[in-house]
Each structure stands twice: as C-alpha cells, then as structure tokens.
PDB file of N, CA and C in Angstrom:
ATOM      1  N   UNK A   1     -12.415 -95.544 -24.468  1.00 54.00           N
ATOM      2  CA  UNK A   1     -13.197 -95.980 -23.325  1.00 54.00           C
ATOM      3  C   UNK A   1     -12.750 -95.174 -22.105  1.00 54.00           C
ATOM      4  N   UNK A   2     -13.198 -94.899 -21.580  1.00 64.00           N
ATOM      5  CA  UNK A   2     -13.086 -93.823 -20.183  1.00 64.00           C
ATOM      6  C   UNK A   2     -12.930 -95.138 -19.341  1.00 64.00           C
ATOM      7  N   UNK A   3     -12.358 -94.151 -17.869  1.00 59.00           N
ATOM      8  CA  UNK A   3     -11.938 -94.855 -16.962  1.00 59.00           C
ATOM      9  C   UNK A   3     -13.390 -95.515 -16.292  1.00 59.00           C
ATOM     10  N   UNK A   4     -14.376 -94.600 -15.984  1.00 65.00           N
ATOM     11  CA  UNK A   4     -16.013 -95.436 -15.763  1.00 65.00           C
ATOM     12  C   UNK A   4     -15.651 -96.614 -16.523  1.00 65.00           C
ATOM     13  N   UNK A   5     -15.885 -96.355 -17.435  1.00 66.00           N
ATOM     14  CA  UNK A   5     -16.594 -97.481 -18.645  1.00 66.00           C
ATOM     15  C   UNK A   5     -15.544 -98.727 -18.680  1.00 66.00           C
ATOM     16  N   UNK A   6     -14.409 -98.676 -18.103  1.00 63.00           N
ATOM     17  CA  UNK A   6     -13.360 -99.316 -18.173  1.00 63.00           C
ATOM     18  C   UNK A   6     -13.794-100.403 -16.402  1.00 63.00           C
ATOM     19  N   UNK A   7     -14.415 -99.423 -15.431  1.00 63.00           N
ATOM     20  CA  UNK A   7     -14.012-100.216 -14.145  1.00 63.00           C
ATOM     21  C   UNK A   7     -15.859-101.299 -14.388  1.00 63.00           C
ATOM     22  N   UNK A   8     -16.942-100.574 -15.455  1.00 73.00           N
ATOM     23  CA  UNK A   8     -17.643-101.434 -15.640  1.00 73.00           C
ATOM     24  C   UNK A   8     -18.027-103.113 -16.142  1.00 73.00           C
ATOM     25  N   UNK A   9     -16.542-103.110 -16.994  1.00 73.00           N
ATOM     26  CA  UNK A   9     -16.284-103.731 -18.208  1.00 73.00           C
ATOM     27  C   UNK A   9     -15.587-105.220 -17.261  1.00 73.00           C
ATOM     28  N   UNK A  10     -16.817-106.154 -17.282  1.00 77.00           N
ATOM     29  CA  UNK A  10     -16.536-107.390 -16.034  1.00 77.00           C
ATOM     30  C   UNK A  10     -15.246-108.251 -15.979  1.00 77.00           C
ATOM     31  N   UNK A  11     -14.666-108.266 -17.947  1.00 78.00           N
ATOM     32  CA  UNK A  11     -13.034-108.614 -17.734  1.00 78.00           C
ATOM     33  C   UNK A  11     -11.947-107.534 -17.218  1.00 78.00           C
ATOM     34  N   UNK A  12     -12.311-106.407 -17.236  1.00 76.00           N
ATOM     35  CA  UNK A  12     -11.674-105.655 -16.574  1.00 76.00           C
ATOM     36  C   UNK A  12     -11.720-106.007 -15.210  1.00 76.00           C
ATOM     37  N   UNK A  13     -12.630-105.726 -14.389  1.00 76.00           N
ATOM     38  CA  UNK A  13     -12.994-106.130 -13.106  1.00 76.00           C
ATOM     39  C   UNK A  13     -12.628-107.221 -12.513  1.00 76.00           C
ATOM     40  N   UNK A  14     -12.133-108.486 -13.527  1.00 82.00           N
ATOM     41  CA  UNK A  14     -11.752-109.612 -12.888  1.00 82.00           C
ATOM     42  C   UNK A  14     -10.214-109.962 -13.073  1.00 82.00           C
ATOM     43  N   UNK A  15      -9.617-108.822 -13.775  1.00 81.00           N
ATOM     44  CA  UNK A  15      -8.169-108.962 -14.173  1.00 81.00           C
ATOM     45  C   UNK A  15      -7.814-108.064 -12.367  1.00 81.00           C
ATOM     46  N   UNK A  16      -8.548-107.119 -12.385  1.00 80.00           N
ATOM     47  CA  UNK A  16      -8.228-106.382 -10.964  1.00 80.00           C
ATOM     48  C   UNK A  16      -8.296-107.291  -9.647  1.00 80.00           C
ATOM     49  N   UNK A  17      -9.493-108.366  -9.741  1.00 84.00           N
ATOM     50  CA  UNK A  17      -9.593-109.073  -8.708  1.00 84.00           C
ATOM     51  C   UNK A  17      -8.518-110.141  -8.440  1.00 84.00           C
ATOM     52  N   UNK A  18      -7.995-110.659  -9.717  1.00 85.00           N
ATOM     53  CA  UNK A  18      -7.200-111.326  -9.947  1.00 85.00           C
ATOM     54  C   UNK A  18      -5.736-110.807  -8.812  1.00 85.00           C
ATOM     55  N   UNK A  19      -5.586-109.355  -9.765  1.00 83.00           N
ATOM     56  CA  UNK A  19      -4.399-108.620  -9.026  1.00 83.00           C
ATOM     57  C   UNK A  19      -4.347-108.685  -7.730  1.00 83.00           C
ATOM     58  N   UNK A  20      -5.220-108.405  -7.100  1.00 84.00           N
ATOM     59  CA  UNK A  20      -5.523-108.089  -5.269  1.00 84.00           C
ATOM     60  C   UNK A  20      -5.354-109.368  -5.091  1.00 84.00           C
ATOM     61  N   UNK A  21      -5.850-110.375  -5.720  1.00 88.00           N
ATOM     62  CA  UNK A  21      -5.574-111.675  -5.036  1.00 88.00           C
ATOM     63  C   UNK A  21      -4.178-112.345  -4.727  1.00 88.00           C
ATOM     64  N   UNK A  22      -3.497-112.086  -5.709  1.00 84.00           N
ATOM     65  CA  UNK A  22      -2.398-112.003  -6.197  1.00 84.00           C
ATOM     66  C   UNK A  22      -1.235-111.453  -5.314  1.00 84.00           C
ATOM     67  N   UNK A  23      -1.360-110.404  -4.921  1.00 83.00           N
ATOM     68  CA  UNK A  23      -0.476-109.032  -4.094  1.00 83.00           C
ATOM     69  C   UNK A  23      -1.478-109.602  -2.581  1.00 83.00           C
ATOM     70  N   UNK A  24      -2.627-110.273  -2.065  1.00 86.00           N
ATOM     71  CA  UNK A  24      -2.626-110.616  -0.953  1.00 86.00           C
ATOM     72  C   UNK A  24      -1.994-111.709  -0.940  1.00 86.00           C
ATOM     73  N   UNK A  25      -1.920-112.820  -1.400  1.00 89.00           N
ATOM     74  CA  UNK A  25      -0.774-113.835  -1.051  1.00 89.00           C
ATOM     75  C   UNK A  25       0.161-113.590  -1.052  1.00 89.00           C
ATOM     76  N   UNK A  26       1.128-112.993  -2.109  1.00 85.00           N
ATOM     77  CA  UNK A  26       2.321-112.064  -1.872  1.00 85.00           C
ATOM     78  C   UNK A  26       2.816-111.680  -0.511  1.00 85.00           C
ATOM     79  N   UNK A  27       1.770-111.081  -0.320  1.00 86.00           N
ATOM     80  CA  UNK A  27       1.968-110.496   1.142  1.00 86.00           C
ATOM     81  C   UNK A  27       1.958-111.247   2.542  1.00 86.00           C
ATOM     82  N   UNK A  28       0.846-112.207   2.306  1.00 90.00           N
ATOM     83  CA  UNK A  28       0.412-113.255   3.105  1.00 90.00           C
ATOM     84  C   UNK A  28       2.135-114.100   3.209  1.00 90.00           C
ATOM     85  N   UNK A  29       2.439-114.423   2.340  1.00 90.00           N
ATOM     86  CA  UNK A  29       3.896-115.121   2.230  1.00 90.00           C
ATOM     87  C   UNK A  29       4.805-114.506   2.765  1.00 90.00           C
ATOM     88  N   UNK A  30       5.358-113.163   2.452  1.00 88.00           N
ATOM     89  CA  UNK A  30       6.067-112.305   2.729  1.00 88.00           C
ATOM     90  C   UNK A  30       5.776-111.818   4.843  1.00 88.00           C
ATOM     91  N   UNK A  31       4.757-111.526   5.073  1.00 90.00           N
ATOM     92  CA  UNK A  31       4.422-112.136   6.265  1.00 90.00           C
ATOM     93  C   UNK A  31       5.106-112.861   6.805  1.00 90.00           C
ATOM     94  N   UNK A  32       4.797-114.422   6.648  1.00 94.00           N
ATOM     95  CA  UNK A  32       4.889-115.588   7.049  1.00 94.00           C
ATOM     96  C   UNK A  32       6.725-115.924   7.139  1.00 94.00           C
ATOM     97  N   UNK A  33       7.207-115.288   6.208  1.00 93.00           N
ATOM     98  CA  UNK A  33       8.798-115.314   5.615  1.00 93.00           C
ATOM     99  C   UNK A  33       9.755-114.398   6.802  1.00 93.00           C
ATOM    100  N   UNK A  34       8.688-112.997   7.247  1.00 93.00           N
ATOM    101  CA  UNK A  34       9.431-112.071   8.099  1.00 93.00           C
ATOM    102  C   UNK A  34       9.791-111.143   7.378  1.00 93.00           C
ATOM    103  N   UNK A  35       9.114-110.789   6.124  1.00 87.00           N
ATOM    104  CA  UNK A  35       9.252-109.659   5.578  1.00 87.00           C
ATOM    105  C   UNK A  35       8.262-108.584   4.931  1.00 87.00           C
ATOM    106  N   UNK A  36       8.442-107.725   4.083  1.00 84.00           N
ATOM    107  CA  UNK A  36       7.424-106.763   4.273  1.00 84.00           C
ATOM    108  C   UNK A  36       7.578-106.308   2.960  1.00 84.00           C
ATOM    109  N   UNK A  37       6.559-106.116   2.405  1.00 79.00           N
ATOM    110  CA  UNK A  37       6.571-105.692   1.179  1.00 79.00           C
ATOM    111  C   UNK A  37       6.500-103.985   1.225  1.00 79.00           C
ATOM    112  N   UNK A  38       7.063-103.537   0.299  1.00 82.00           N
ATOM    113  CA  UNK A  38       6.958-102.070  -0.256  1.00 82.00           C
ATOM    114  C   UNK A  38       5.927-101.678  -1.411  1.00 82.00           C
ATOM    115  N   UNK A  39       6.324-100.513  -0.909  1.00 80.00           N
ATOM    116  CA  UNK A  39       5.130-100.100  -2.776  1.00 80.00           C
ATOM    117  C   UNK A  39       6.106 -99.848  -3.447  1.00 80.00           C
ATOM    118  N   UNK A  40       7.473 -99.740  -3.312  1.00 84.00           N
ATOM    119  CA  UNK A  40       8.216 -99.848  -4.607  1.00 84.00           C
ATOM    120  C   UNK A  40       8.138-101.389  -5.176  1.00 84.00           C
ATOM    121  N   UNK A  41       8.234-102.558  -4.176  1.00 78.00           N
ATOM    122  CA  UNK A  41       8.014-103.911  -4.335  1.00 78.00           C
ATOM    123  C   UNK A  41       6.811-103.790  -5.014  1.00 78.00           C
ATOM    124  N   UNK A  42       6.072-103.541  -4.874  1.00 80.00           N
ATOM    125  CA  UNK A  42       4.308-103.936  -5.377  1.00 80.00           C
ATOM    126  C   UNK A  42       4.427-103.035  -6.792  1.00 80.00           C
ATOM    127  N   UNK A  43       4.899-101.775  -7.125  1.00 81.00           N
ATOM    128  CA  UNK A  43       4.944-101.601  -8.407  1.00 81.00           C
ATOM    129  C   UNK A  43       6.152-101.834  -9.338  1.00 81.00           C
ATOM    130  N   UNK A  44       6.835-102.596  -8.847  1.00 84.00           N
ATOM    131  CA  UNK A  44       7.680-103.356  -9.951  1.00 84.00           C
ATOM    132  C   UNK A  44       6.863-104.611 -10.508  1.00 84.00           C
ATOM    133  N   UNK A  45       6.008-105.450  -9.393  1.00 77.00           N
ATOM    134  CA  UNK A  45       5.791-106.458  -9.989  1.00 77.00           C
ATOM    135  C   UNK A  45       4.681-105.837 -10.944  1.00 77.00           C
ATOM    136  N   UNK A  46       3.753-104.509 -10.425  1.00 79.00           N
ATOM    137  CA  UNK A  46       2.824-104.514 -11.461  1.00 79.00           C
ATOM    138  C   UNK A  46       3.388-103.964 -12.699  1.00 79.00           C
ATOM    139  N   UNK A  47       4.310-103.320 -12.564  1.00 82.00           N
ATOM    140  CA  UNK A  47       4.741-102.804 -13.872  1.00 82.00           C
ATOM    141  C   UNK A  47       5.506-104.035 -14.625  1.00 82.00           C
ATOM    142  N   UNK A  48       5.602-105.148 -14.151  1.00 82.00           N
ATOM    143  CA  UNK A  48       6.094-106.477 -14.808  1.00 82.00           C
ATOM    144  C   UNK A  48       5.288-107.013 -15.958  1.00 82.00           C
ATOM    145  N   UNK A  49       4.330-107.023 -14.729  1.00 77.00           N
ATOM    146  CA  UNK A  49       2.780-107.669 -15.323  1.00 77.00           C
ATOM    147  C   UNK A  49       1.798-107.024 -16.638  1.00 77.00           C
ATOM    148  N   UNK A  50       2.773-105.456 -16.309  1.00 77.00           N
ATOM    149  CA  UNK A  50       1.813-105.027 -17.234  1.00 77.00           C
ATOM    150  C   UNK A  50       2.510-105.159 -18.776  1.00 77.00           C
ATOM    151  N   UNK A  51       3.832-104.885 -18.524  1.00 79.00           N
ATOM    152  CA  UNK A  51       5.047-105.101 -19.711  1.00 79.00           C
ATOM    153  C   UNK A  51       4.244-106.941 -20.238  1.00 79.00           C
ATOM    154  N   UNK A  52       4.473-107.415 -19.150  1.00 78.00           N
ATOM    155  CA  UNK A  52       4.295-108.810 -19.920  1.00 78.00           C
ATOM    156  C   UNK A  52       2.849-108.866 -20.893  1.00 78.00           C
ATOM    157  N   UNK A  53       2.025-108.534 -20.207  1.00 74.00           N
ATOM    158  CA  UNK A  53       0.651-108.061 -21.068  1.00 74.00           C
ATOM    159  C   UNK A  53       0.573-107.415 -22.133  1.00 74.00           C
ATOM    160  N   UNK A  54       1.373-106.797 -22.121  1.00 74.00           N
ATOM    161  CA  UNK A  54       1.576-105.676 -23.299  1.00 74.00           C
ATOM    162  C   UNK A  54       2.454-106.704 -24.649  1.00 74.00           C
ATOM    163  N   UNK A  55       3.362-107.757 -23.877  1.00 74.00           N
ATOM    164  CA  UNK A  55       4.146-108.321 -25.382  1.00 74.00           C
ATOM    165  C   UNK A  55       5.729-108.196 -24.979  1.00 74.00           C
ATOM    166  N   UNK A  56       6.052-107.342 -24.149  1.00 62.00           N
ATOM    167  CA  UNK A  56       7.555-107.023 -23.437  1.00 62.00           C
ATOM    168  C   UNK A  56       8.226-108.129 -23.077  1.00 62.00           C
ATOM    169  N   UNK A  57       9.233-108.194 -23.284  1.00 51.00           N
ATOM    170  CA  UNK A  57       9.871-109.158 -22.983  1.00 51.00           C
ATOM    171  C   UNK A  57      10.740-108.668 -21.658  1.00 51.00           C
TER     172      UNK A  57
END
C-alpha cells in the first residue's frame, strides 16, 4: 500500500486523529504544569506507541 493509499484508508486517518488529539492534551497539560514539550519528548512517546502496536514489550 503506498503512502496515498495509506493517508486514504479512514482507520488510518483516525488512528492519526487520535494521535494529534493525544499530543494536544499532552501539551495542553504540559502548558498548564509550566513545561514544554520537545520533539525529542513527542518522538519517544510515538515511538512507544508504535513498539506497543507492533507487540513490543
């Protein structure tokens, strides 16, 4: 499946919406806390998420 055919594919699309929703509260919190998220912060958790998806322990 190509990357098109992949951003068409509506469970795809809602696992992404999911994410953003996800990483805006994150942030929204982190905010509120006095702190600030990184993109090293933001791709650990996605690379968490994705290990966990995958079966990783």
């Amino acid at each position: 499946m190509s990357r098109r055919d992949t951003m068409r594919d509506p469970c795809y699309s809602g696992i992404l919406l999911e994410i953003g929703r996800k990483l805006h509260e994150a942030d929204r919190l982190a905010v509120a806390r006095g702190l600030a998220l990184t993109h090293s912060n933001i791709r650990s958790l996605l690379v968490r998420a994705i290990n966990e998806a995958n079966g990783a322990q």
